[in-house]
Amino acid sequence: MAQPNIQDSLVRDFAALVGAEFVMTGEADRYAYSYDAAALPPVMPGCVVRPGSTEELGRVVSLCNHHGVPLIVRGAGTNLSGGTIPQHGGVVVLTNRLTRIVEINEEDLYAVVEPGVITARLAAEVAKRGLFYPPDPGSQTVSTIGGNVAENAGGLRGLKYGVTKDYVMGVEFFDVEGQLIKGGSKTVKCVTGLNLPGLMVGSEGALGVFSRITLRLIPPPQSARSMMAVFASIRAASETVAAIIAAKILPATLELMDNFTIRTVESFRRAGLPTEAAALLLIEVDGHPAQVADDAVKVEQICRENGSETVTVARNAEERNAIWQARRDALPALAKLKPTCVLEDATVPRSRIPAMIQALQEISREYRLPIGTFGHAGDGNLHPTILTDRRDKEEMERVERAVAAIFERAVALDGTLSGEHGIGIAKARFLEQEVGAATIGYNQRLKAAVDPKNILNPGKMV
Amino acid sequence: MAQPNIQDSLVRDFAALVGAEFVMTGEADRYAYSYDAAALPPVMPGCVVRPGSTEELGRVVSLCNHHGVPLIVRGAGTNLSGGTIPQHGGVVVLTNRLTRIVEINEEDLYAVVEPGVITARLAAEVAKRGLFYPPDPGSQTVSTIGGNVAENAGGLRGLKYGVTKDYVMGVEFFDVEGQLIKGGSKTVKCVTGLNLPGLMVGSEGALGVFSRITLRLIPPPQSARSMMAVFASIRAASETVAAIIAAKILPATLELMDNFTIRTVESFRRAGLPTEAAALLLIEVDGHPAQVADDAVKVEQICRENGSETVTVARNAEERNAIWQARRDALPALAKLKPTCVLEDATVPRSRIPAMIQALQEISREYRLPIGTFGHAGDGNLHPTILTDRRDKEEMERVERAVAAIFERAVALDGTLSGEHGIGIAKARFLEQEVGAATIGYNQRLKAAVDPKNILNPGKMV
């Protein structure tokens, strides 16, 4: 039943270790783990294993290493760069039985979790104790902390609160031989040995397999206010983003939606969005009530000075939810329009957002492709979304060229290929353009040193 | 003139590259770079080189690699763990001609600097533009950004603002062959390739030689208020620290000084400190004026509820400066008492501070050594300071055993050997106790992969 690169004896070893019901070798099961949220061709794994404890997880790792079989750890598979596609076959290891919140420490402001804990569940448990775990990737209701850390997931609050890497205080992970490695600490400050938490964040499963993660928590903001500013030109909207930052205001969230996205969202869920608007900015300021009041006034004024005709401030929780529902609808609404949805996350310094928006419009025209643009304008992290159909070969070629053009323009604007989705398979061939061959060589030497047989998520990133 | 492990031909190559006046081989010059701020035996380098540009720096690296000669990069030598002592001889490379602030970008909130830029100079330049670079190590008036990043320097603002690693967005560095490696970006979000900025922060010069560093800047707090709370018991003071955090208040700074330190500081500079007090807490809250007002009231109330007899709030800049001058005096005042000053930085989760304070008192009694304790209580990062004389062999043996006992207790309290000073030579032999042999092996494999001849600051950390 298993793929040629998985020996039956290995499947039996897995079954003896974790229980036969937690080892899947059937074609339908394996197909379910052959793809992820990226628009890339599926690749079948040889088998799928669900360890029930971190001890079992460590022994799965050493079995794979002993047999020289690729090992791909998968949380919820929501990543957008093919990071969990088993490119060279092998074993997909699921973390969905490793879901313990080991500790939430209110005095010392940290949480210790197993990798399979769902992001939103942790955030809710933390909130119950009056604390705050800020990273909120779009997929937070299903994504796992292990996956968030492996991909260094971003989210809507990056501008003020940073991303996943800013909250990882400590990691415990199995090296390729199944030995437990510890980095970081439960203390805010820790400089003992190399900064392994820093190295492991965003390493896409290439350097080790997480068993436990210690996350920093913070006190929550006392209050928040959300608003929506309507613009007749996308240039004015994007210049407003830069003007808000230049005024030394750091909104918790500062999101942009272009006309194409607005119209698509409105037809997806009639929420009364201004479909004639060229662009919307969705903004939330938070903090002490007096600061929120001050910032809200200033932000509204900056929006108006930069040409916004209408600025609506949410008066209650319902109106606030309506604003953020519109933003959350953007991707599902766009994704429904066409069979294939290519979501990019090239990122530029935020003052370059107007130039990047213009570049996207030119690319859309040049390659005759509808591109919906929305995203974390406050971070310079837009999500240009190309709607297409993977079965249309001619169009897919144009899509690929358009994507390459997006990357090229982002790098030329002092930006980066990927702000938060990762390199995975999708962007591996563009990496050299951004960082150069020597940097890729340096990455490869690090990878080879800790995974000499290249079995940890092979074929990705480095 | 040069040490045996430096060939005259290499000295001539250096002179041809950077100019003869920037290559030092005389004994007095070499002696000046044989030690740093740690209480450790000096080791003479073979020569000292001062490259005048990052291009020259890269060529110095490849010359050292070609000759297999150790290379130790040195900023201001203020580190407290022996990180810049040339343990195996070789070439000390100074960064004090690489002092360009390449860019301060107000729109995109970042600065790009060469490694030799002095921390306080950068902070002042950034402040002139209405922005804020928070990390403020004690040595900031002389320490360099390159050194801060290599050691992941902490400081007084760690509790609210984090440490150096929280501000490093991008690094450019020379690998051991002199190739330029780039990690990170000028964008807040960046996940292209392994997180090299994360790996390089705190790597103590073992993995590469910085040529440029991109630092995140933030808007400054609008206001601040400082206060001093006097306690009749150190236990009450340390419990107050935990109570403030538990009240969901994050002061910018939350420092403790014990009676020994208070008396020493007062005799160093008569500032009117309460010399009868068992302990002082020095606290600063900052942010929006309304938040500062609220937090100050709450902090004062918590101090009083926990037994503080007197809480003095600074009414003006002069009173504020007096409070922080007392804190800044702590180390120089203690250091004057005896010829040798061993300053530790074992760190525990902040709720364990009362237990750690008690442990320090027991260790002081057991080993008959005066230990002055002050430091970043809000981070759990105390600086127990043992006053001794390196020439007194019997006493130094007790000091070593006391230090070992401090480390043991910190680790037993879920803490770490070093919060901000680094491992260097001083703590290398204690590292295994904290992280285990497998973790050290993992560190060593990473190091060997990028520095196969082991010439980058050999004999340290890993």
CSV table of N, CA and C in Angstrom, one decimal, chain A residues 107-109 129-131 151-152 155 163 173 175 179-182 185-196 198-201 203 207 219 245 248 250 288 290-291 294 347-351 376 379 381 414 416-423 431 434 438-439 442-443 445-446 449-450 461, chain B residues 107-109 129-131 151-152 155 163 173 175 179-182 185-196 198-201 203 207 219 245 248 250 288 290-291 294 347-351 376 379 381 414 416-423 431 434 438-439 442-443 445-446 449-450 461:
chain,number,residue,atom,x,y,z
A,107,GLU,N,1.8,35.0,36.0
A,107,GLU,CA,2.8,35.8,36.7
A,107,GLU,C,4.0,36.1,35.8
A,108,ASP,N,4.4,35.1,35.0
A,108,ASP,CA,5.6,35.3,34.2
A,108,ASP,C,5.3,35.6,32.7
A,109,LEU,N,4.1,35.7,32.4
A,109,LEU,CA,3.6,36.1,31.0
A,109,LEU,C,4.2,35.2,29.9
A,129,ARG,N,-7.6,34.4,30.8
A,129,ARG,CA,-6.7,34.8,31.9
A,129,ARG,C,-6.3,36.2,31.9
A,130,GLY,N,-7.0,37.0,31.1
A,130,GLY,CA,-6.7,38.4,31.0
A,130,GLY,C,-5.4,38.8,30.4
A,131,LEU,N,-4.9,37.9,29.5
A,131,LEU,CA,-3.6,38.2,28.8
A,131,LEU,C,-3.9,38.1,27.3
A,151,GLU,N,6.5,28.6,10.0
A,151,GLU,CA,6.4,29.5,8.8
A,151,GLU,C,6.6,31.0,9.3
A,152,ASN,N,6.8,31.2,10.5
A,152,ASN,CA,6.8,32.6,11.1
A,152,ASN,C,5.6,33.4,10.6
A,155,GLY,N,0.0,38.2,10.2
A,155,GLY,CA,-1.3,38.4,10.5
A,155,GLY,C,-1.7,39.9,10.4
A,163,VAL,N,5.2,39.8,14.6
A,163,VAL,CA,4.7,38.6,14.0
A,163,VAL,C,5.1,37.4,15.0
A,173,PHE,N,12.9,21.0,20.4
A,173,PHE,CA,12.7,20.2,19.2
A,173,PHE,C,13.6,19.0,19.1
A,175,ASP,N,16.1,16.9,17.0
A,175,ASP,CA,17.0,16.9,15.9
A,175,ASP,C,16.7,15.7,15.0
A,179,GLN,N,17.1,13.3,19.0
A,179,GLN,CA,17.6,13.9,20.3
A,179,GLN,C,16.8,15.2,20.6
A,180,LEU,N,16.5,15.4,21.9
A,180,LEU,CA,15.8,16.6,22.2
A,180,LEU,C,16.7,17.8,22.4
A,181,ILE,N,16.5,18.9,21.6
A,181,ILE,CA,17.3,20.1,21.7
A,181,ILE,C,16.5,21.2,22.3
A,182,LYS,N,17.2,22.0,23.2
A,182,LYS,CA,16.5,23.1,23.9
A,182,LYS,C,17.1,24.4,23.6
A,185,SER,N,14.3,30.1,26.7
A,185,SER,CA,14.0,30.0,28.1
A,185,SER,C,12.6,30.5,28.4
A,186,LYS,N,12.2,30.4,29.7
A,186,LYS,CA,11.0,31.0,30.1
A,186,LYS,C,11.2,32.4,30.6
A,187,THR,N,12.5,32.9,30.5
A,187,THR,CA,12.8,34.3,30.9
A,187,THR,C,12.8,35.2,29.7
A,188,VAL,N,12.5,36.4,29.9
A,188,VAL,CA,12.5,37.4,28.8
A,188,VAL,C,13.8,37.5,28.1
A,189,LYS,N,14.9,37.5,29.0
A,189,LYS,CA,16.2,37.6,28.5
A,189,LYS,C,16.9,36.3,28.6
A,190,CYS,N,17.6,35.9,27.6
A,190,CYS,CA,18.3,34.6,27.6
A,190,CYS,C,19.3,34.6,26.5
A,191,VAL,N,20.6,34.5,26.8
A,191,VAL,CA,21.7,34.4,25.8
A,191,VAL,C,22.6,33.3,26.0
A,192,THR,N,22.0,32.1,26.4
A,192,THR,CA,22.9,30.9,26.6
A,192,THR,C,22.9,30.1,25.3
A,193,GLY,N,24.0,30.2,24.6
A,193,GLY,CA,24.2,29.4,23.4
A,193,GLY,C,23.6,30.2,22.2
A,194,LEU,N,23.7,29.6,21.0
A,194,LEU,CA,23.2,30.3,19.9
A,194,LEU,C,21.7,30.5,20.1
A,195,ASN,N,21.1,31.5,19.4
A,195,ASN,CA,19.7,31.8,19.5
A,195,ASN,C,18.9,30.8,18.7
A,196,LEU,N,18.7,29.6,19.3
A,196,LEU,CA,18.0,28.6,18.5
A,196,LEU,C,16.5,28.9,18.3
A,198,GLY,N,15.4,31.8,17.6
A,198,GLY,CA,15.5,32.7,16.4
A,198,GLY,C,15.7,31.9,15.1
A,199,LEU,N,16.6,30.9,15.2
A,199,LEU,CA,16.9,30.1,14.0
A,199,LEU,C,15.8,29.3,13.6
A,200,MET,N,15.0,28.7,14.5
A,200,MET,CA,14.0,27.8,14.2
A,200,MET,C,12.7,28.4,13.7
A,201,VAL,N,12.5,29.7,14.1
A,201,VAL,CA,11.3,30.4,13.6
A,201,VAL,C,11.4,30.6,12.1
A,203,SER,N,11.8,28.3,9.9
A,203,SER,CA,12.7,27.3,9.2
A,203,SER,C,12.0,26.2,8.4
A,207,LEU,N,15.0,22.0,9.9
A,207,LEU,CA,16.1,21.9,10.8
A,207,LEU,C,15.8,21.1,12.1
A,219,PRO,N,0.1,42.0,28.4
A,219,PRO,CA,-1.2,42.4,28.8
A,219,PRO,C,-2.0,43.0,27.6
A,245,ILE,N,1.9,56.5,9.5
A,245,ILE,CA,3.1,56.1,10.2
A,245,ILE,C,4.0,57.3,10.4
A,248,LYS,N,3.8,59.2,13.5
A,248,LYS,CA,4.2,58.5,14.7
A,248,LYS,C,3.1,57.8,15.4
A,250,LEU,N,1.1,54.2,15.5
A,250,LEU,CA,1.2,52.8,15.1
A,250,LEU,C,-0.1,52.1,15.4
A,288,HIS,N,-4.5,52.5,25.8
A,288,HIS,CA,-5.2,53.2,26.8
A,288,HIS,C,-6.3,54.0,26.2
A,290,ALA,N,-7.5,56.9,26.5
A,290,ALA,CA,-7.2,58.3,26.1
A,290,ALA,C,-6.3,58.3,24.9
A,291,GLN,N,-5.4,57.3,24.8
A,291,GLN,CA,-4.5,57.2,23.6
A,291,GLN,C,-5.4,56.9,22.4
A,294,ASP,N,-7.2,59.9,21.2
A,294,ASP,CA,-6.3,60.8,20.5
A,294,ASP,C,-6.0,60.3,19.1
A,347,THR,N,6.6,42.0,-0.2
A,347,THR,CA,6.5,43.0,0.8
A,347,THR,C,7.5,44.1,0.5
A,348,VAL,N,7.1,45.3,0.7
A,348,VAL,CA,8.0,46.5,0.5
A,348,VAL,C,8.0,47.4,1.7
A,349,PRO,N,9.1,48.2,1.9
A,349,PRO,CA,9.0,49.2,3.0
A,349,PRO,C,7.8,50.0,2.8
A,350,ARG,N,7.1,50.4,3.8
A,350,ARG,CA,5.7,50.9,3.7
A,350,ARG,C,5.6,52.2,2.9
A,351,SER,N,6.7,53.0,2.9
A,351,SER,CA,6.7,54.2,2.1
A,351,SER,C,6.6,53.9,0.6
A,376,HIS,N,-2.0,43.8,4.3
A,376,HIS,CA,-1.5,44.5,5.5
A,376,HIS,C,-0.6,45.7,5.0
A,379,ASP,N,2.2,47.2,7.1
A,379,ASP,CA,3.5,46.5,7.1
A,379,ASP,C,4.2,46.5,5.7
A,381,ASN,N,3.0,44.9,3.4
A,381,ASN,CA,2.8,43.5,3.1
A,381,ASN,C,1.4,43.3,2.4
A,414,ASP,N,13.3,47.6,-2.7
A,414,ASP,CA,14.0,47.4,-1.4
A,414,ASP,C,13.1,46.4,-0.6
A,416,THR,N,10.9,42.4,-0.3
A,416,THR,CA,11.2,41.0,-0.1
A,416,THR,C,10.2,40.2,-0.8
A,417,LEU,N,10.6,39.0,-1.2
A,417,LEU,CA,9.7,38.0,-1.9
A,417,LEU,C,8.5,37.7,-1.1
A,418,SER,N,8.7,37.5,0.2
A,418,SER,CA,7.7,37.0,1.1
A,418,SER,C,7.7,37.6,2.4
A,419,GLY,N,6.6,38.2,2.8
A,419,GLY,CA,6.5,38.9,4.1
A,419,GLY,C,6.1,37.9,5.2
A,420,GLU,N,5.2,36.9,4.8
A,420,GLU,CA,4.7,36.1,5.9
A,420,GLU,C,4.3,34.7,5.4
A,421,HIS,N,4.3,34.4,4.1
A,421,HIS,CA,3.9,33.0,3.7
A,421,HIS,C,5.0,32.0,3.6
A,422,GLY,N,6.2,32.5,3.5
A,422,GLY,CA,7.4,31.6,3.4
A,422,GLY,C,7.8,31.3,2.0
A,423,ILE,N,8.9,30.6,1.8
A,423,ILE,CA,9.5,30.3,0.5
A,423,ILE,C,8.9,29.0,0.0
A,431,LEU,N,14.5,32.9,-4.9
A,431,LEU,CA,15.2,33.3,-3.7
A,431,LEU,C,16.6,34.0,-4.0
A,434,GLU,N,16.8,37.6,-4.6
A,434,GLU,CA,16.8,38.5,-3.5
A,434,GLU,C,18.0,38.5,-2.7
A,438,ALA,N,25.6,33.4,-2.5
A,438,ALA,CA,26.4,33.1,-1.3
A,438,ALA,C,25.5,32.9,-0.1
A,439,THR,N,24.4,33.7,0.0
A,439,THR,CA,23.5,33.5,1.1
A,439,THR,C,22.8,32.2,1.1
A,442,TYR,N,25.2,29.6,2.3
A,442,TYR,CA,25.3,29.7,3.8
A,442,TYR,C,24.1,28.9,4.4
A,443,ASN,N,22.9,29.2,3.9
A,443,ASN,CA,21.7,28.5,4.4
A,443,ASN,C,21.9,27.0,4.2
A,445,ARG,N,24.6,25.2,4.0
A,445,ARG,CA,25.6,24.6,4.9
A,445,ARG,C,25.0,24.4,6.3
A,446,LEU,N,24.2,25.3,6.7
A,446,LEU,CA,23.5,25.2,8.0
A,446,LEU,C,22.6,23.9,8.0
A,449,ALA,N,24.4,20.6,7.9
A,449,ALA,CA,25.1,20.3,9.2
A,449,ALA,C,24.2,19.6,10.1
A,450,VAL,N,22.9,19.9,10.1
A,450,VAL,CA,22.0,19.3,11.1
A,450,VAL,C,21.0,18.3,10.5
A,461,MET,N,12.8,25.6,0.4
A,461,MET,CA,13.5,26.8,0.9
A,461,MET,C,15.0,26.8,0.6
B,107,GLU,N,10.3,57.4,7.4
B,107,GLU,CA,9.0,56.9,6.9
B,107,GLU,C,8.8,55.4,7.2
B,108,ASP,N,9.9,54.7,7.1
B,108,ASP,CA,9.8,53.2,7.2
B,108,ASP,C,10.4,52.7,8.5
B,109,LEU,N,10.7,53.6,9.4
B,109,LEU,CA,11.1,53.3,10.8
B,109,LEU,C,12.2,52.3,10.9
B,129,ARG,N,15.4,62.8,15.2
B,129,ARG,CA,14.3,62.7,14.1
B,129,ARG,C,13.0,62.3,14.7
B,130,GLY,N,12.9,62.4,16.0
B,130,GLY,CA,11.6,62.1,16.6
B,130,GLY,C,11.3,60.6,16.7
B,131,LEU,N,12.3,59.8,16.6
B,131,LEU,CA,12.1,58.3,16.8
B,131,LEU,C,12.9,57.8,17.9
B,151,GLU,N,26.3,40.2,21.0
B,151,GLU,CA,26.1,39.7,22.4
B,151,GLU,C,24.6,39.7,22.8
B,152,ASN,N,23.7,40.2,21.8
B,152,ASN,CA,22.3,40.4,22.2
B,152,ASN,C,22.2,41.2,23.5
B,155,GLY,N,19.6,45.6,28.7
B,155,GLY,CA,19.5,47.0,29.2
B,155,GLY,C,18.4,47.2,30.2
B,163,VAL,N,14.9,43.4,24.0
B,163,VAL,CA,16.4,43.6,24.0
B,163,VAL,C,16.8,43.8,22.5
B,173,PHE,N,26.6,40.2,6.6
B,173,PHE,CA,27.9,39.9,7.3
B,173,PHE,C,28.7,39.1,6.3
B,175,ASP,N,30.8,35.8,5.6
B,175,ASP,CA,31.1,34.5,6.1
B,175,ASP,C,32.6,34.3,6.1
B,179,GLN,N,32.7,36.1,1.9
B,179,GLN,CA,31.6,36.4,1.0
B,179,GLN,C,30.5,37.1,1.8
B,180,LEU,N,29.8,38.0,1.1
B,180,LEU,CA,28.8,38.8,1.8
B,180,LEU,C,27.5,38.0,1.9
B,181,ILE,N,27.0,37.8,3.1
B,181,ILE,CA,25.7,37.1,3.3
B,181,ILE,C,24.7,38.1,3.8
B,182,LYS,N,23.4,38.0,3.2
B,182,LYS,CA,22.4,38.9,3.6
B,182,LYS,C,21.2,38.2,4.2
B,185,SER,N,15.6,42.1,6.1
B,185,SER,CA,15.1,43.0,5.1
B,185,SER,C,14.8,44.4,5.8
B,186,LYS,N,14.5,45.3,5.0
B,186,LYS,CA,14.0,46.6,5.5
B,186,LYS,C,12.5,46.6,5.8
B,187,THR,N,11.9,45.5,5.6
B,187,THR,CA,10.5,45.4,5.8
B,187,THR,C,10.3,44.7,7.2
B,188,VAL,N,9.2,45.1,7.8
B,188,VAL,CA,8.9,44.5,9.1
B,188,VAL,C,8.7,43.0,9.0
B,189,LYS,N,8.0,42.5,8.0
B,189,LYS,CA,7.8,41.1,7.8
B,189,LYS,C,8.8,40.6,6.7
B,190,CYS,N,9.4,39.5,6.9
B,190,CYS,CA,10.3,38.9,5.9
B,190,CYS,C,10.6,37.5,6.3
B,191,VAL,N,10.2,36.6,5.4
B,191,VAL,CA,10.5,35.2,5.7
B,191,VAL,C,11.2,34.5,4.5
B,192,THR,N,12.1,35.2,3.9
B,192,THR,CA,12.8,34.6,2.8
B,192,THR,C,14.1,33.9,3.2
B,193,GLY,N,14.1,32.6,3.3
B,193,GLY,CA,15.2,31.8,3.7
B,193,GLY,C,15.2,31.7,5.2
B,194,LEU,N,16.3,31.0,5.7
B,194,LEU,CA,16.4,30.9,7.2
B,194,LEU,C,16.5,32.3,7.8
B,195,ASN,N,16.0,32.4,9.1
B,195,ASN,CA,16.0,33.7,9.8
B,195,ASN,C,17.4,34.0,10.2
B,196,LEU,N,18.3,34.5,9.3
B,196,LEU,CA,19.7,34.7,9.6
B,196,LEU,C,19.8,35.9,10.7
B,198,GLY,N,18.0,36.4,13.2
B,198,GLY,CA,17.7,35.7,14.4
B,198,GLY,C,18.9,34.9,14.9
B,199,LEU,N,19.5,34.1,13.9
B,199,LEU,CA,20.6,33.3,14.2
B,199,LEU,C,21.9,34.1,14.6
B,200,MET,N,22.1,35.2,14.0
B,200,MET,CA,23.3,36.0,14.2
B,200,MET,C,23.3,36.8,15.5
B,201,VAL,N,22.1,37.2,15.9
B,201,VAL,CA,22.0,37.9,17.2
B,201,VAL,C,22.4,37.0,18.3
B,203,SER,N,25.4,35.6,18.6
B,203,SER,CA,26.2,34.5,18.2
B,203,SER,C,27.7,34.8,18.5
B,207,LEU,N,29.9,33.0,13.9
B,207,LEU,CA,29.3,32.6,12.7
B,207,LEU,C,29.6,33.5,11.5
B,219,PRO,N,8.1,54.8,17.3
B,219,PRO,CA,7.8,56.1,17.8
B,219,PRO,C,8.1,56.2,19.3
B,245,ILE,N,3.6,43.3,37.8
B,245,ILE,CA,3.4,42.5,36.5
B,245,ILE,C,2.0,41.9,36.6
B,248,LYS,N,-0.9,43.6,35.4
B,248,LYS,CA,-0.9,43.8,33.9
B,248,LYS,C,-0.3,45.2,33.6
B,250,LEU,N,3.1,47.0,32.5
B,250,LEU,CA,4.5,46.8,32.1
B,250,LEU,C,5.3,48.1,32.1
B,288,HIS,N,1.4,57.1,26.7
B,288,HIS,CA,0.4,58.3,26.6
B,288,HIS,C,0.3,58.9,28.0
B,290,ALA,N,-2.1,60.0,29.8
B,290,ALA,CA,-3.2,59.5,30.6
B,290,ALA,C,-2.8,58.1,31.1
B,291,GLN,N,-2.2,57.3,30.3
B,291,GLN,CA,-1.7,55.9,30.7
B,291,GLN,C,-0.7,56.1,31.8
B,294,ASP,N,-2.3,57.0,35.1
B,294,ASP,CA,-3.0,55.8,35.6
B,294,ASP,C,-2.0,54.8,36.2
B,347,THR,N,19.4,34.6,35.3
B,347,THR,CA,18.1,35.2,35.1
B,347,THR,C,17.0,34.2,35.4
B,348,VAL,N,16.0,34.6,36.1
B,348,VAL,CA,14.9,33.6,36.5
B,348,VAL,C,13.6,34.2,36.0
B,349,PRO,N,12.5,33.4,35.8
B,349,PRO,CA,11.2,34.0,35.6
B,349,PRO,C,10.9,34.9,36.7
B,350,ARG,N,10.3,36.1,36.4
B,350,ARG,CA,10.2,37.1,37.4
B,350,ARG,C,9.5,36.8,38.7
B,351,SER,N,8.6,35.8,38.6
B,351,SER,CA,7.9,35.4,39.8
B,351,SER,C,8.9,34.7,40.8
B,376,HIS,N,17.9,44.3,36.8
B,376,HIS,CA,16.6,44.4,36.1
B,376,HIS,C,15.6,43.4,36.7
B,379,ASP,N,12.7,42.0,34.7
B,379,ASP,CA,13.0,40.9,33.7
B,379,ASP,C,13.4,39.6,34.4
B,381,ASN,N,16.1,39.5,35.8
B,381,ASN,CA,17.5,39.5,35.4
B,381,ASN,C,18.3,40.4,36.4
B,414,ASP,N,14.0,27.4,37.0
B,414,ASP,CA,13.5,27.5,35.6
B,414,ASP,C,14.2,28.7,34.9
B,416,THR,N,18.0,30.8,33.7
B,416,THR,CA,19.1,30.7,32.7
B,416,THR,C,20.4,31.3,33.2
B,417,LEU,N,21.5,30.7,32.7
B,417,LEU,CA,22.8,31.2,33.2
B,417,LEU,C,23.0,32.7,32.9
B,418,SER,N,22.5,33.1,31.8
B,418,SER,CA,22.9,34.4,31.3
B,418,SER,C,21.7,35.1,30.7
B,419,GLY,N,21.3,36.2,31.2
B,419,GLY,CA,20.2,36.9,30.6
B,419,GLY,C,20.6,37.8,29.5
B,420,GLU,N,21.8,38.5,29.7
B,420,GLU,CA,22.2,39.5,28.7
B,420,GLU,C,23.7,39.6,28.5
B,421,HIS,N,24.5,38.9,29.3
B,421,HIS,CA,26.0,39.1,29.1
B,421,HIS,C,26.6,38.1,28.2
B,422,GLY,N,26.0,37.0,27.9
B,422,GLY,CA,26.5,36.0,27.0
B,422,GLY,C,27.3,34.9,27.7
B,423,ILE,N,27.7,33.9,27.0
B,423,ILE,CA,28.4,32.8,27.5
B,423,ILE,C,29.9,33.0,27.5
B,431,LEU,N,27.4,25.7,30.5
B,431,LEU,CA,26.3,25.6,29.5
B,431,LEU,C,25.6,24.3,29.5
B,434,GLU,N,22.6,23.7,31.7
B,434,GLU,CA,21.4,24.3,31.4
B,434,GLU,C,20.7,23.6,30.2
B,438,ALA,N,23.2,17.3,24.0
B,438,ALA,CA,22.6,17.3,22.7
B,438,ALA,C,22.5,18.7,22.1
B,439,THR,N,22.1,19.6,22.9
B,439,THR,CA,21.9,21.0,22.4
B,439,THR,C,23.3,21.6,22.1
B,442,TYR,N,24.3,20.3,18.8
B,442,TYR,CA,23.6,20.9,17.7
B,442,TYR,C,24.2,22.3,17.4
B,443,ASN,N,24.5,23.1,18.4
B,443,ASN,CA,25.2,24.3,18.2
B,443,ASN,C,26.6,24.1,17.5
B,445,ARG,N,27.5,21.7,15.6
B,445,ARG,CA,27.3,21.3,14.1
B,445,ARG,C,27.1,22.5,13.3
B,446,LEU,N,26.2,23.4,13.8
B,446,LEU,CA,26.0,24.7,13.0
B,446,LEU,C,27.3,25.5,12.9
B,449,ALA,N,29.7,24.0,10.4
B,449,ALA,CA,29.3,24.1,9.0
B,449,ALA,C,29.7,25.4,8.4
B,450,VAL,N,29.7,26.5,9.1
B,450,VAL,CA,30.0,27.7,8.5
B,450,VAL,C,31.4,28.2,8.8
B,461,MET,N,31.7,30.0,23.7
B,461,MET,CA,30.3,29.6,23.6
B,461,MET,C,30.0,28.2,23.2
